[in-house]
CSV table of C-alpha atoms in Angstrom, one decimal:
chain,number,residue,atom,x,y,z
A,1,MET,CA,-81.8,-25.1,50.5
A,2,LEU,CA,-84.1,-22.8,52.4
A,3,LEU,CA,-87.4,-24.6,52.3
A,4,SER,CA,-88.3,-28.1,51.4
A,5,CYS,CA,-91.9,-29.3,51.0
A,6,ASN,CA,-92.3,-33.0,50.7
A,7,ASN,CA,-95.4,-34.8,49.7
A,8,LEU,CA,-97.6,-32.2,51.4
A,9,THR,CA,-101.3,-33.1,51.6
A,10,VAL,CA,-103.9,-30.9,53.2
A,11,SER,CA,-107.6,-31.7,53.3
A,12,TYR,CA,-110.7,-30.0,54.6
A,13,ASP,CA,-113.8,-32.0,53.8
A,14,THR,CA,-112.3,-32.9,50.5
A,15,VAL,CA,-108.6,-32.9,49.5
A,16,ALA,CA,-107.4,-29.3,49.0
A,17,ILE,CA,-103.8,-30.0,47.9
A,18,GLN,CA,-102.2,-33.4,47.4
A,19,ASP,CA,-98.7,-34.7,47.4
A,20,ILE,CA,-96.9,-31.4,46.8
A,21,THR,CA,-93.2,-31.5,46.6
A,22,PHE,CA,-90.8,-28.7,45.8
A,23,THR,CA,-87.8,-26.8,47.2
A,24,ALA,CA,-86.8,-23.2,47.5
A,25,GLU,CA,-83.2,-22.2,47.3
A,26,LYS,CA,-81.6,-19.0,48.5
A,27,GLY,CA,-82.3,-16.1,46.1
A,28,ASP,CA,-85.1,-17.9,44.3
A,29,PHE,CA,-88.2,-16.0,43.2
A,30,ILE,CA,-90.9,-18.6,42.9
A,31,CYS,CA,-94.4,-17.7,41.6
A,32,ILE,CA,-97.2,-20.1,42.5
A,33,VAL,CA,-99.8,-20.1,39.7
A,34,GLY,CA,-102.9,-22.1,38.9
A,35,GLU,CA,-106.6,-21.7,38.4
A,36,ASN,CA,-108.9,-20.3,41.1
A,37,GLY,CA,-109.6,-23.0,43.7
A,38,SER,CA,-106.4,-24.9,42.7
A,39,GLY,CA,-105.1,-24.7,46.3
A,40,LYS,CA,-102.6,-21.9,46.1
A,41,THR,CA,-103.6,-20.1,49.3
A,42,THR,CA,-104.0,-23.4,51.1
A,43,LEU,CA,-100.5,-24.3,50.1
A,44,ILE,CA,-99.1,-21.0,51.5
A,45,LYS,CA,-101.1,-21.4,54.7
A,46,ALA,CA,-99.9,-25.0,55.2
A,47,LEU,CA,-96.3,-23.9,54.5
A,48,LEU,CA,-96.6,-21.2,57.2
A,49,GLY,CA,-98.2,-23.7,59.6
A,50,LEU,CA,-101.5,-21.9,59.7
A,51,LEU,CA,-103.2,-25.0,58.4
A,52,PRO,CA,-102.4,-28.6,59.6
A,53,ALA,CA,-100.9,-31.0,57.1
A,54,LYS,CA,-102.6,-34.3,56.8
A,55,ASN,CA,-99.5,-35.8,55.3
A,56,GLY,CA,-96.0,-34.8,54.3
A,57,THR,CA,-93.5,-32.4,55.8
A,58,VAL,CA,-92.4,-28.8,55.5
A,59,THR,CA,-88.8,-28.2,56.5
A,60,VAL,CA,-87.3,-24.7,56.8
A,61,LYS,CA,-83.6,-24.3,57.1
A,62,ASP,CA,-82.6,-23.9,60.8
A,63,GLY,CA,-82.8,-20.3,62.0
A,64,THR,CA,-84.6,-19.0,58.9
A,65,LYS,CA,-87.4,-16.7,59.7
A,66,ILE,CA,-90.3,-16.1,57.3
A,67,GLY,CA,-91.9,-12.7,56.6
A,68,TYR,CA,-95.5,-13.2,55.6
A,69,VAL,CA,-97.5,-10.7,53.5
A,70,PRO,CA,-101.2,-11.7,53.5
A,71,GLN,CA,-103.8,-11.0,50.8
A,72,LYS,CA,-105.6,-7.7,51.2
A,73,LEU,CA,-106.1,-7.4,55.0
A,74,SER,CA,-109.6,-6.8,56.1
A,75,VAL,CA,-109.3,-4.4,59.0
A,76,SER,CA,-112.3,-2.4,60.2
A,77,HIS,CA,-112.2,1.2,59.1
A,78,ASP,CA,-111.8,2.5,62.7
A,79,PHE,CA,-109.0,0.2,63.8
A,80,PRO,CA,-106.5,2.4,65.5
A,81,ALA,CA,-103.0,1.5,64.2
A,82,SER,CA,-100.4,3.8,62.6
A,83,ALA,CA,-98.3,2.6,59.7
A,84,GLU,CA,-95.2,2.7,61.9
A,85,GLU,CA,-96.8,0.6,64.6
A,86,ILE,CA,-97.7,-2.1,62.1
A,87,VAL,CA,-94.3,-2.1,60.5
A,88,ARG,CA,-92.6,-2.4,63.9
A,89,SER,CA,-94.9,-5.2,64.9
A,90,GLY,CA,-92.9,-7.3,62.4
A,91,ILE,CA,-89.9,-7.2,64.6
A,92,ILE,CA,-90.0,-10.3,66.8
A,93,THR,CA,-88.1,-10.1,70.0
A,94,LYS,CA,-88.4,-11.7,73.4
A,95,ARG,CA,-87.9,-8.3,75.1
A,96,PRO,CA,-90.9,-6.2,75.8
A,97,PHE,CA,-89.5,-3.0,74.2
A,98,LEU,CA,-87.7,-2.3,71.0
A,99,SER,CA,-84.1,-1.2,71.1
A,100,LYS,CA,-83.0,2.0,69.3
A,101,ALA,CA,-81.3,-0.2,66.6
A,102,GLU,CA,-84.5,-2.1,66.0
A,103,LYS,CA,-86.5,1.1,65.7
A,104,GLU,CA,-84.0,2.4,63.2
A,105,LYS,CA,-84.1,-0.8,61.2
A,106,ALA,CA,-87.9,-0.4,60.9
A,107,ARG,CA,-87.4,3.2,59.8
A,108,HIS,CA,-84.8,2.2,57.3
A,109,ILE,CA,-87.1,-0.4,55.7
A,110,MET,CA,-89.9,2.2,55.6
A,111,THR,CA,-87.6,4.6,53.8
A,112,LEU,CA,-86.6,1.8,51.3
A,113,LEU,CA,-90.3,1.2,50.5
A,114,GLU,CA,-91.0,4.9,50.3
A,115,ILE,CA,-93.6,4.9,53.1
A,116,ASP,CA,-91.5,6.9,55.6
A,117,SER,CA,-93.6,10.0,55.0
A,118,ILE,CA,-96.9,8.3,55.9
A,119,ARG,CA,-95.6,6.5,59.0
A,120,ARG,CA,-97.9,8.4,61.4
A,121,LYS,CA,-101.0,7.9,59.2
A,122,SER,CA,-103.7,5.5,60.3
A,123,PHE,CA,-103.6,2.2,58.4
A,124,SER,CA,-107.2,2.5,57.4
A,125,ALA,CA,-106.6,5.8,55.8
A,126,LEU,CA,-103.9,4.5,53.4
A,127,SER,CA,-104.4,3.8,49.7
A,128,GLY,CA,-104.4,0.1,48.7
A,129,GLY,CA,-100.8,0.4,47.4
A,130,GLN,CA,-99.6,2.1,50.5
A,131,ALA,CA,-101.3,-0.4,52.8
A,132,GLN,CA,-99.6,-3.3,50.9
A,133,ARG,CA,-96.2,-1.6,51.2
A,134,VAL,CA,-96.8,-1.3,55.0
A,135,LEU,CA,-97.5,-5.0,55.2
A,136,LEU,CA,-94.5,-5.7,53.0
A,137,ALA,CA,-92.3,-3.6,55.3
A,138,ARG,CA,-93.7,-5.5,58.3
A,139,ALA,CA,-92.7,-8.8,56.7
A,140,LEU,CA,-89.2,-7.4,55.9
A,141,CYS,CA,-88.8,-6.5,59.6
A,142,ALA,CA,-89.6,-10.1,60.4
A,143,SER,CA,-87.2,-11.5,57.8
A,144,GLU,CA,-85.0,-10.2,55.0
A,145,GLU,CA,-84.1,-13.7,54.1
A,146,PHE,CA,-87.4,-15.2,53.1
A,147,LEU,CA,-90.7,-13.6,52.0
A,148,VAL,CA,-94.0,-15.4,51.5
A,149,LEU,CA,-96.7,-13.5,49.8
A,150,ASP,CA,-100.3,-14.4,49.0
A,151,GLU,CA,-101.3,-12.5,45.9
A,152,PRO,CA,-100.2,-9.1,47.3
A,153,VAL,CA,-101.7,-7.0,44.5
A,154,THR,CA,-105.3,-8.0,44.9
A,155,GLY,CA,-107.4,-4.8,44.5
A,156,LEU,CA,-104.6,-2.6,43.5
A,157,ASP,CA,-104.7,-0.3,40.4
A,158,PRO,CA,-102.3,-1.2,37.5
A,159,LYS,CA,-99.7,1.4,38.5
A,160,ALA,CA,-99.6,0.3,42.2
A,161,THR,CA,-99.4,-3.3,41.0
A,162,ARG,CA,-96.4,-2.6,38.7
A,163,ASP,CA,-94.7,-0.6,41.5
A,164,LEU,CA,-95.2,-3.4,44.0
A,165,TYR,CA,-93.9,-6.1,41.7
A,166,ALA,CA,-90.9,-4.0,40.8
A,167,LEU,CA,-90.2,-3.4,44.4
A,168,LEU,CA,-90.2,-7.1,45.1
A,169,LYS,CA,-87.9,-7.8,42.2
A,170,LYS,CA,-85.5,-5.1,43.6
A,171,ILE,CA,-85.5,-6.6,47.1
A,172,ASN,CA,-85.0,-10.1,45.6
A,173,LYS,CA,-82.0,-8.9,43.6
A,174,GLU,CA,-80.3,-6.5,45.9
A,175,LYS,CA,-80.8,-8.2,49.2
A,176,GLY,CA,-80.9,-11.8,47.9
A,177,THR,CA,-84.2,-12.2,49.6
A,178,THR,CA,-85.9,-15.5,48.6
A,179,VAL,CA,-89.5,-14.8,47.5
A,180,LEU,CA,-92.4,-17.2,47.3
A,181,MET,CA,-95.5,-15.6,45.9
A,182,VAL,CA,-99.0,-16.6,44.9
A,183,SER,CA,-99.9,-14.8,41.7
A,184,HIS,CA,-103.0,-14.6,39.5
A,185,ASP,CA,-101.0,-12.7,36.9
A,186,ILE,CA,-99.2,-15.3,34.8
A,187,ARG,CA,-97.6,-12.8,32.4
A,188,THR,CA,-96.0,-10.9,35.3
A,189,SER,CA,-95.0,-14.1,37.0
A,190,MET,CA,-93.1,-15.2,33.8
A,191,HIS,CA,-91.3,-11.9,33.9
A,192,LEU,CA,-90.4,-11.9,37.6
A,193,ALA,CA,-89.9,-15.5,38.6
A,194,THR,CA,-86.8,-17.6,38.5
A,195,LYS,CA,-89.1,-20.6,39.0
A,196,ILE,CA,-92.8,-21.3,38.3
A,197,LEU,CA,-94.8,-23.7,40.5
A,198,HIS,CA,-98.1,-24.5,38.8
A,199,ILE,CA,-100.5,-26.4,40.9
A,200,ASP,CA,-103.9,-27.9,40.4
A,201,LYS,CA,-104.4,-29.6,43.8
A,202,SER,CA,-101.1,-31.4,42.9
A,203,VAL,CA,-98.0,-30.1,41.2
A,204,GLN,CA,-98.4,-29.7,37.4
A,205,PHE,CA,-95.1,-28.0,36.7
A,206,PHE,CA,-92.1,-26.9,38.8
A,207,GLY,CA,-89.2,-25.3,37.0
A,208,GLU,CA,-87.8,-22.3,35.1
A,209,PRO,CA,-90.1,-20.0,33.2
A,210,GLU,CA,-88.4,-20.8,29.9
A,211,HIS,CA,-89.3,-24.4,30.3
A,212,TYR,CA,-92.8,-23.6,31.5
A,213,ILE,CA,-93.6,-21.8,28.2
A,214,CYS,CA,-92.7,-25.0,26.3
A,215,SER,CA,-94.5,-27.4,28.6
A,216,GLU,CA,-98.0,-28.6,27.8
A,217,CYS,CA,-99.3,-27.3,31.0
A,218,GLY,CA,-97.8,-23.9,30.5
A,219,GLN,CA,-99.1,-23.7,26.9
A,220,ARG,CA,-102.6,-24.5,28.1
A,221,PHE,CA,-102.6,-22.1,31.0
A,222,MET,CA,-101.1,-19.2,29.2
A,223,GLY,CA,-103.3,-19.7,26.2
A,224,GLY,CA,-106.3,-19.6,28.5
A,225,ALA,CA,-105.0,-16.5,30.2
A,226,LYS,CA,-105.2,-14.6,27.0
A,227,HIS,CA,-109.0,-14.8,27.0
A,228,ASP,CA,-109.2,-13.3,30.6
B,1,MET,CA,-112.0,21.5,97.4
B,2,THR,CA,-111.9,20.9,101.1
B,3,ASP,CA,-115.4,19.3,100.6
B,4,PHE,CA,-113.9,17.1,97.9
B,5,LEU,CA,-111.1,15.9,100.2
B,6,SER,CA,-113.3,15.4,103.3
B,7,VAL,CA,-115.3,12.8,101.3
B,8,PHE,CA,-112.2,10.6,101.5
B,9,SER,CA,-111.9,10.7,105.3
B,10,TYR,CA,-114.4,7.8,105.4
B,11,SER,CA,-112.5,4.5,105.3
B,12,PHE,CA,-115.1,2.8,102.9
B,13,MET,CA,-114.5,5.7,100.5
B,14,GLN,CA,-110.8,5.2,100.7
B,15,ARG,CA,-111.2,1.5,99.9
B,16,ALA,CA,-113.5,2.2,97.0
B,17,LEU,CA,-111.3,4.9,95.7
B,18,LEU,CA,-108.2,2.7,95.8
B,19,VAL,CA,-109.8,-0.3,94.2
B,20,GLY,CA,-111.5,1.8,91.5
B,21,MET,CA,-108.4,3.7,90.6
B,22,LEU,CA,-106.7,0.4,90.0
B,23,VAL,CA,-109.5,-1.5,88.3
B,24,ALA,CA,-110.8,1.3,86.0
B,25,PRO,CA,-107.6,1.7,84.0
B,26,CYS,CA,-107.1,-2.1,83.9
B,27,ALA,CA,-110.6,-2.6,82.5
B,28,ALA,CA,-109.9,0.0,79.9
B,29,LEU,CA,-106.6,-1.6,78.8
B,30,LEU,CA,-108.2,-5.0,78.4
B,31,GLY,CA,-111.1,-3.4,76.7
B,32,VAL,CA,-109.1,-2.0,73.8
B,33,SER,CA,-108.0,-5.5,72.7
B,34,LEU,CA,-111.4,-7.1,73.4
B,35,VAL,CA,-113.4,-4.5,71.5
B,36,LEU,CA,-111.0,-4.6,68.5
B,37,ARG,CA,-111.1,-8.3,68.3
B,38,ARG,CA,-114.9,-8.3,68.6
B,39,TYR,CA,-114.8,-10.1,71.9
B,40,ALA,CA,-116.7,-7.3,73.8
B,41,MET,CA,-119.6,-9.7,74.3
B,42,ILE,CA,-117.4,-11.9,76.5
B,43,GLY,CA,-117.0,-9.1,79.0
B,44,ASP,CA,-120.8,-8.7,79.1
B,45,GLY,CA,-121.3,-12.5,79.5
B,46,LEU,CA,-118.7,-12.7,82.3
B,47,SER,CA,-120.3,-10.0,84.4
B,48,HIS,CA,-123.6,-11.9,84.3
B,49,VAL,CA,-121.8,-15.1,85.3
B,50,GLY,CA,-120.2,-13.0,88.1
B,51,PHE,CA,-123.7,-12.1,89.3
B,52,GLY,CA,-124.6,-15.8,89.6
B,53,ALA,CA,-121.4,-16.6,91.4
B,54,LEU,CA,-121.8,-13.7,93.9
B,55,SER,CA,-125.3,-14.8,94.6
B,56,LEU,CA,-124.0,-18.3,95.3
B,57,ALA,CA,-121.4,-16.9,97.6
B,58,LEU,CA,-123.9,-14.8,99.5
B,59,ALA,CA,-126.3,-17.8,100.0
B,60,LEU,CA,-123.4,-19.9,101.2
B,61,GLY,CA,-122.1,-17.2,103.4
B,62,ALA,CA,-118.7,-17.6,101.8
B,63,ALA,CA,-116.2,-14.9,101.0
B,64,PRO,CA,-117.4,-13.3,97.7
B,65,LEU,CA,-114.1,-13.3,95.9
B,66,THR,CA,-113.1,-16.9,96.8
B,67,VAL,CA,-116.3,-18.2,95.2
B,68,SER,CA,-116.7,-15.9,92.2
B,69,LEU,CA,-113.1,-15.7,91.0
B,70,PRO,CA,-112.7,-19.4,90.0
B,71,ILE,CA,-116.2,-19.6,88.6
B,72,VAL,CA,-115.8,-16.5,86.4
B,73,ILE,CA,-112.3,-17.6,85.3
B,74,LEU,CA,-113.8,-20.9,84.2
B,75,ALA,CA,-116.6,-19.1,82.4
B,76,ALA,CA,-114.0,-16.9,80.6
B,77,PHE,CA,-112.4,-19.9,79.0
B,78,LEU,CA,-115.8,-21.4,78.1
B,79,LEU,CA,-117.1,-18.1,76.5
B,80,LEU,CA,-113.8,-17.8,74.6
B,81,ARG,CA,-114.3,-21.2,73.1
B,82,LEU,CA,-118.0,-20.4,72.3
B,83,SER,CA,-117.1,-17.2,70.5
B,84,GLU,CA,-114.3,-18.8,68.5
B,85,ASN,CA,-116.7,-21.5,67.3
B,86,SER,CA,-118.7,-19.7,64.6
B,87,LYS,CA,-120.8,-22.8,63.9
B,88,LEU,CA,-122.4,-22.5,67.4
B,89,CYS,CA,-123.4,-18.8,66.8
B,90,GLY,CA,-121.0,-17.4,69.4
B,91,ASP,CA,-123.1,-14.4,70.2
B,92,SER,CA,-126.3,-16.3,70.8
B,93,ALA,CA,-124.4,-18.9,72.9
B,94,ILE,CA,-123.0,-16.1,75.1
B,95,ALA,CA,-126.5,-14.6,75.5
B,96,LEU,CA,-127.7,-18.0,76.7
B,97,VAL,CA,-124.9,-18.4,79.2
B,98,SER,CA,-125.6,-14.8,80.5
B,99,ALA,CA,-129.3,-15.3,81.0
B,100,SER,CA,-128.9,-18.7,82.6
B,101,ALA,CA,-126.3,-17.3,85.0
B,102,ILE,CA,-128.6,-14.5,86.1
B,103,ALA,CA,-131.5,-16.9,86.4
B,104,ILE,CA,-129.5,-19.2,88.6
B,105,GLY,CA,-128.4,-16.2,90.8
B,106,VAL,CA,-131.9,-14.9,91.2
B,107,VAL,CA,-133.3,-18.3,92.2
B,108,ILE,CA,-130.5,-19.0,94.6
B,109,THR,CA,-131.0,-15.7,96.3
B,110,SER,CA,-134.7,-16.1,96.6
B,111,LEU,CA,-134.3,-19.6,98.0
B,112,SER,CA,-131.9,-18.4,100.7
B,113,LYS,CA,-133.1,-15.1,101.9
B,114,GLY,CA,-135.7,-13.8,99.4
B,115,MET,CA,-135.1,-10.8,97.3
B,116,SER,CA,-133.4,-8.1,99.4
B,117,THR,CA,-131.2,-5.1,99.1
B,118,ASP,CA,-128.3,-7.6,98.7
B,119,ILE,CA,-129.4,-8.5,95.2
B,120,ASN,CA,-129.7,-4.8,94.3
B,121,ASP,CA,-126.1,-4.3,95.4
B,122,LEU,CA,-125.0,-7.3,93.3
B,123,MET,CA,-126.7,-5.9,90.2
B,124,PHE,CA,-125.9,-2.2,90.5
B,125,GLY,CA,-123.0,-2.1,92.9
B,126,SER,CA,-122.3,-0.7,96.2
B,127,ILE,CA,-119.7,1.6,97.4
B,128,LEU,CA,-119.8,-0.1,100.8
B,129,ALA,CA,-119.1,-3.5,99.4
B,130,MET,CA,-115.3,-3.5,99.6
B,131,THR,CA,-113.7,-5.2,102.6
B,132,GLU,CA,-110.1,-4.9,103.7
B,133,SER,CA,-109.2,-8.2,102.1
B,134,ASP,CA,-110.9,-7.2,98.8
B,135,VAL,CA,-108.6,-4.2,98.7
B,136,THR,CA,-105.5,-6.3,99.3
B,137,LEU,CA,-106.5,-8.7,96.5
B,138,SER,CA,-107.4,-5.9,94.2
B,139,VAL,CA,-104.0,-4.3,94.6
B,140,PHE,CA,-102.1,-7.5,93.7
B,141,LEU,CA,-104.4,-8.4,90.8
B,142,SER,CA,-104.4,-5.0,89.3
B,143,ALA,CA,-100.6,-4.9,89.5
B,144,ALA,CA,-100.6,-8.2,87.6
B,145,VAL,CA,-102.8,-6.9,84.9
B,146,LEU,CA,-100.7,-3.8,84.4
B,147,LEU,CA,-97.5,-5.8,84.4
B,148,VAL,CA,-98.8,-8.3,81.8
B,149,PHE,CA,-100.0,-5.5,79.7
B,150,ILE,CA,-96.7,-3.6,79.7
B,151,LEU,CA,-94.6,-6.8,79.2
B,152,PHE,CA,-96.7,-8.2,76.4
B,153,TYR,CA,-97.9,-4.9,74.9
B,154,ARG,CA,-96.2,-5.6,71.5
B,155,LYS,CA,-97.6,-9.1,71.3
B,156,ILE,CA,-101.1,-7.9,72.3
B,157,PHE,CA,-100.9,-5.4,69.4
B,158,SER,CA,-99.7,-8.0,67.0
B,159,ILE,CA,-102.5,-10.5,67.7
B,160,THR,CA,-105.1,-7.8,67.9
B,161,PHE,CA,-104.2,-6.4,64.5
B,162,ASP,CA,-103.5,-9.5,62.5
B,163,GLU,CA,-103.7,-12.9,64.1
B,164,SER,CA,-102.4,-14.9,61.1
B,165,PHE,CA,-99.3,-12.8,60.9
B,166,ALA,CA,-98.6,-13.2,64.6
B,167,ARG,CA,-99.0,-16.9,64.3
B,168,THR,CA,-96.6,-17.2,61.4
B,169,GLU,CA,-94.0,-15.3,63.5
B,170,GLY,CA,-94.3,-17.8,66.3
B,171,VAL,CA,-96.5,-15.9,68.7
B,172,HIS,CA,-98.7,-18.2,70.7
B,173,VAL,CA,-101.9,-16.5,69.9
B,174,LYS,CA,-104.1,-18.9,71.9
B,175,THR,CA,-102.0,-18.5,75.1
B,176,TYR,CA,-102.2,-14.8,75.0
B,177,THR,CA,-105.9,-14.8,74.2
B,178,MET,CA,-106.5,-17.0,77.2
B,179,LEU,CA,-104.3,-14.7,79.3
B,180,LEU,CA,-106.4,-11.8,78.3
B,181,ALA,CA,-109.6,-13.7,79.1
B,182,LEU,CA,-108.2,-14.6,82.5
B,183,LEU,CA,-107.3,-11.0,83.3
B,184,THR,CA,-110.7,-9.8,82.1
B,185,ALA,CA,-112.4,-12.3,84.4
B,186,VAL,CA,-110.3,-11.1,87.3
B,187,THR,CA,-110.9,-7.4,86.5
B,188,ILE,CA,-114.7,-8.0,86.2
B,189,VAL,CA,-114.9,-9.8,89.5
B,190,LEU,CA,-113.0,-7.0,91.2
B,191,GLY,CA,-114.9,-4.1,89.6
B,192,MET,CA,-118.3,-5.7,89.9
B,193,ARG,CA,-118.5,-5.0,93.6
B,194,ILE,CA,-118.5,-1.2,93.1
B,195,MET,CA,-120.0,-1.1,89.6
B,196,GLY,CA,-122.5,-3.9,89.9
B,197,SER,CA,-122.8,-6.8,87.5
B,198,MET,CA,-125.1,-5.1,85.1
B,199,LEU,CA,-122.8,-2.1,84.6
B,200,ILE,CA,-119.2,-3.4,84.9
B,201,SER,CA,-118.9,-4.4,81.2
B,202,SER,CA,-119.3,-0.7,80.4
B,203,LEU,CA,-116.1,0.0,82.2
B,204,ILE,CA,-114.4,-2.3,79.7
B,205,ILE,CA,-116.2,-1.2,76.5
B,206,PHE,CA,-116.7,2.6,76.9
B,207,PRO,CA,-113.1,3.8,77.3
B,208,ALA,CA,-111.8,2.0,74.3
B,209,LEU,CA,-114.7,3.3,72.1
B,210,THR,CA,-114.2,6.8,73.5
B,211,ALA,CA,-110.5,6.8,72.7
B,212,MET,CA,-111.1,5.5,69.2
B,213,ARG,CA,-113.1,8.6,68.4
B,214,ILE,CA,-110.1,10.8,68.6
B,215,PHE,CA,-106.9,8.7,68.4
B,216,ARG,CA,-105.7,6.8,65.4
B,217,SER,CA,-102.8,4.9,66.8
B,218,PHE,CA,-102.9,1.9,69.0
B,219,ARG,CA,-100.7,3.4,71.6
B,220,GLY,CA,-102.7,6.6,71.6
B,221,VAL,CA,-106.0,4.7,72.1
B,222,THR,CA,-104.5,2.5,74.8
B,223,LEU,CA,-103.1,5.3,76.9
B,224,PHE,CA,-106.1,7.6,76.4
B,225,ALA,CA,-108.6,4.8,77.3
B,226,ALA,CA,-106.8,4.1,80.5
B,227,LEU,CA,-106.7,7.8,81.4
B,228,ILE,CA,-110.3,8.6,80.5
B,229,SER,CA,-111.4,5.5,82.4
B,230,LEU,CA,-109.5,6.7,85.5
B,231,ILE,CA,-110.9,10.2,85.2
B,232,SER,CA,-114.5,9.0,84.6
B,233,PHE,CA,-114.2,6.8,87.7
B,234,LEU,CA,-113.0,9.7,89.9
B,235,VAL,CA,-115.6,12.2,88.6
B,236,GLY,CA,-118.3,9.6,88.9
B,237,LEU,CA,-117.4,8.6,92.4
B,238,PHE,CA,-117.3,12.2,93.6
B,239,LEU,CA,-120.6,13.1,91.9
B,240,SER,CA,-122.3,10.1,93.3
B,241,PHE,CA,-121.2,10.9,96.8
B,242,GLU,CA,-121.9,14.6,96.5
B,243,PHE,CA,-125.5,14.2,95.1
B,244,SER,CA,-126.2,10.8,96.8
B,245,LEU,CA,-126.5,9.0,93.4
B,246,PRO,CA,-125.8,5.3,92.8
B,247,THR,CA,-122.1,5.0,92.2
B,248,GLY,CA,-121.9,2.5,89.4
B,249,ALA,CA,-124.6,4.2,87.3
B,250,THR,CA,-123.1,7.6,87.8
B,251,ILE,CA,-119.7,6.4,86.6
B,252,VAL,CA,-121.3,4.8,83.5
B,253,LEU,CA,-123.0,8.1,82.8
B,254,VAL,CA,-119.8,10.1,83.1
B,255,ASN,CA,-118.2,7.6,80.7
B,256,LEU,CA,-121.2,8.2,78.3
B,257,ALA,CA,-120.7,11.9,78.6
B,258,PHE,CA,-117.0,11.6,77.6
B,259,PHE,CA,-117.9,9.3,74.8
B,260,LEU,CA,-120.3,11.8,73.3
B,261,LEU,CA,-117.9,14.7,73.8
B,262,CYS,CA,-115.1,12.8,72.1
B,263,SER,CA,-117.4,11.8,69.3
B,264,ILE,CA,-118.2,15.4,68.6
B,265,ILE,CA,-114.5,16.3,68.8
B,266,GLY,CA,-113.6,13.4,66.5
B,267,HIS,CA,-116.3,14.3,64.0
B,268,LYS,CA,-115.2,17.9,63.7
B,269,ARG,CA,-111.6,16.9,62.8
């Protein structure tokens, strides 16, 4: 077991998520789905410790690092940062400078994600798809074990979206990286995920996609999605 | 050239030169992160608090740095809290603190001696202001700023670019932000003597903005900001001596000239 979330409750002025319990195993590809405002992003932030839990616990297996890919990052258009600087910032080390091996690791990941050629480009000059790949590469530098993504395809065109999803599936399969991802796209989620976590403040369904299709909650949600 | 060198045979010039050459790059380094995180107003606020603190020191007849350092450091933490709290309208709150600190300084000065050339020096700087002990302190504190910046460069980049990501990877964002605020306070107090409290914040803001006109990487901007700040200081100091101009203001104008020049170069690319 890689991550275990037990009876997690987070509230702002009102309750945002309540009593959420689920676990992630090594190699899982979990998609978190639900309506807008159902608490998906809140759940991710609470899992990462960016929001305080009112109740419940989040336990991550000892020594497991998490690589986080945020929703489209709002960076001012003149922020000076090259793609490579951002990818390298994912490498967490106590020493002030990166070793040669660490630099090579970052370069290797950039090659894998096909962003090696744009490594000297300014982040603000990248296309949406390239920018998300840079953030994904940064997350992989932080951890190849466990990726947490908050709807990484927001604002991407259909092709860039397909490519990014395919890339995630490839990383998940080939490296055995566990993926936990918020997704607005239920059809793609069904295709990618090994498990679906449907929340609406609390857990509505947690299990395999095949069972989700048959469940009442899955039927309702996917039926609704057709009219989008 | 002999003319240029003879300028530095005066011991007050040597002190100003040494302190400025240390403080100018430090201010620029801190400025990069402050400007990018939209904390530039804090630098401005701190310099005004510094004015109040120096006035107090002058009235008490106490050593300027011993009084102003702790006050400005405390103010740095206060202003940081204010600007993080969006409900309080951070910018407006900082403006209030700035104006109040200046008002306090002016009243203290007029009560003790009346408005004099001293207050002019506090506001717009004086090349004669640096004492031997100021120089010693400046050397140590500038060394500390440089060391912190080199040791924590990667973390500073990480929290400047994406605070949430840095936090998820276990970087203590708050601690580093406070460290930056502390160093900014120290740099402002040191630089204020030469530059004056009205002008010192430009030493923090100008180099970062100038470097951002032509460089697109964080490392490029950081290095160039430090370099251009050093050059601006040296050119400004020399011009002010040569043509008997106020030092702080001349340095700011040299910074402005480089900013405009780099804007044109950046635009043409």
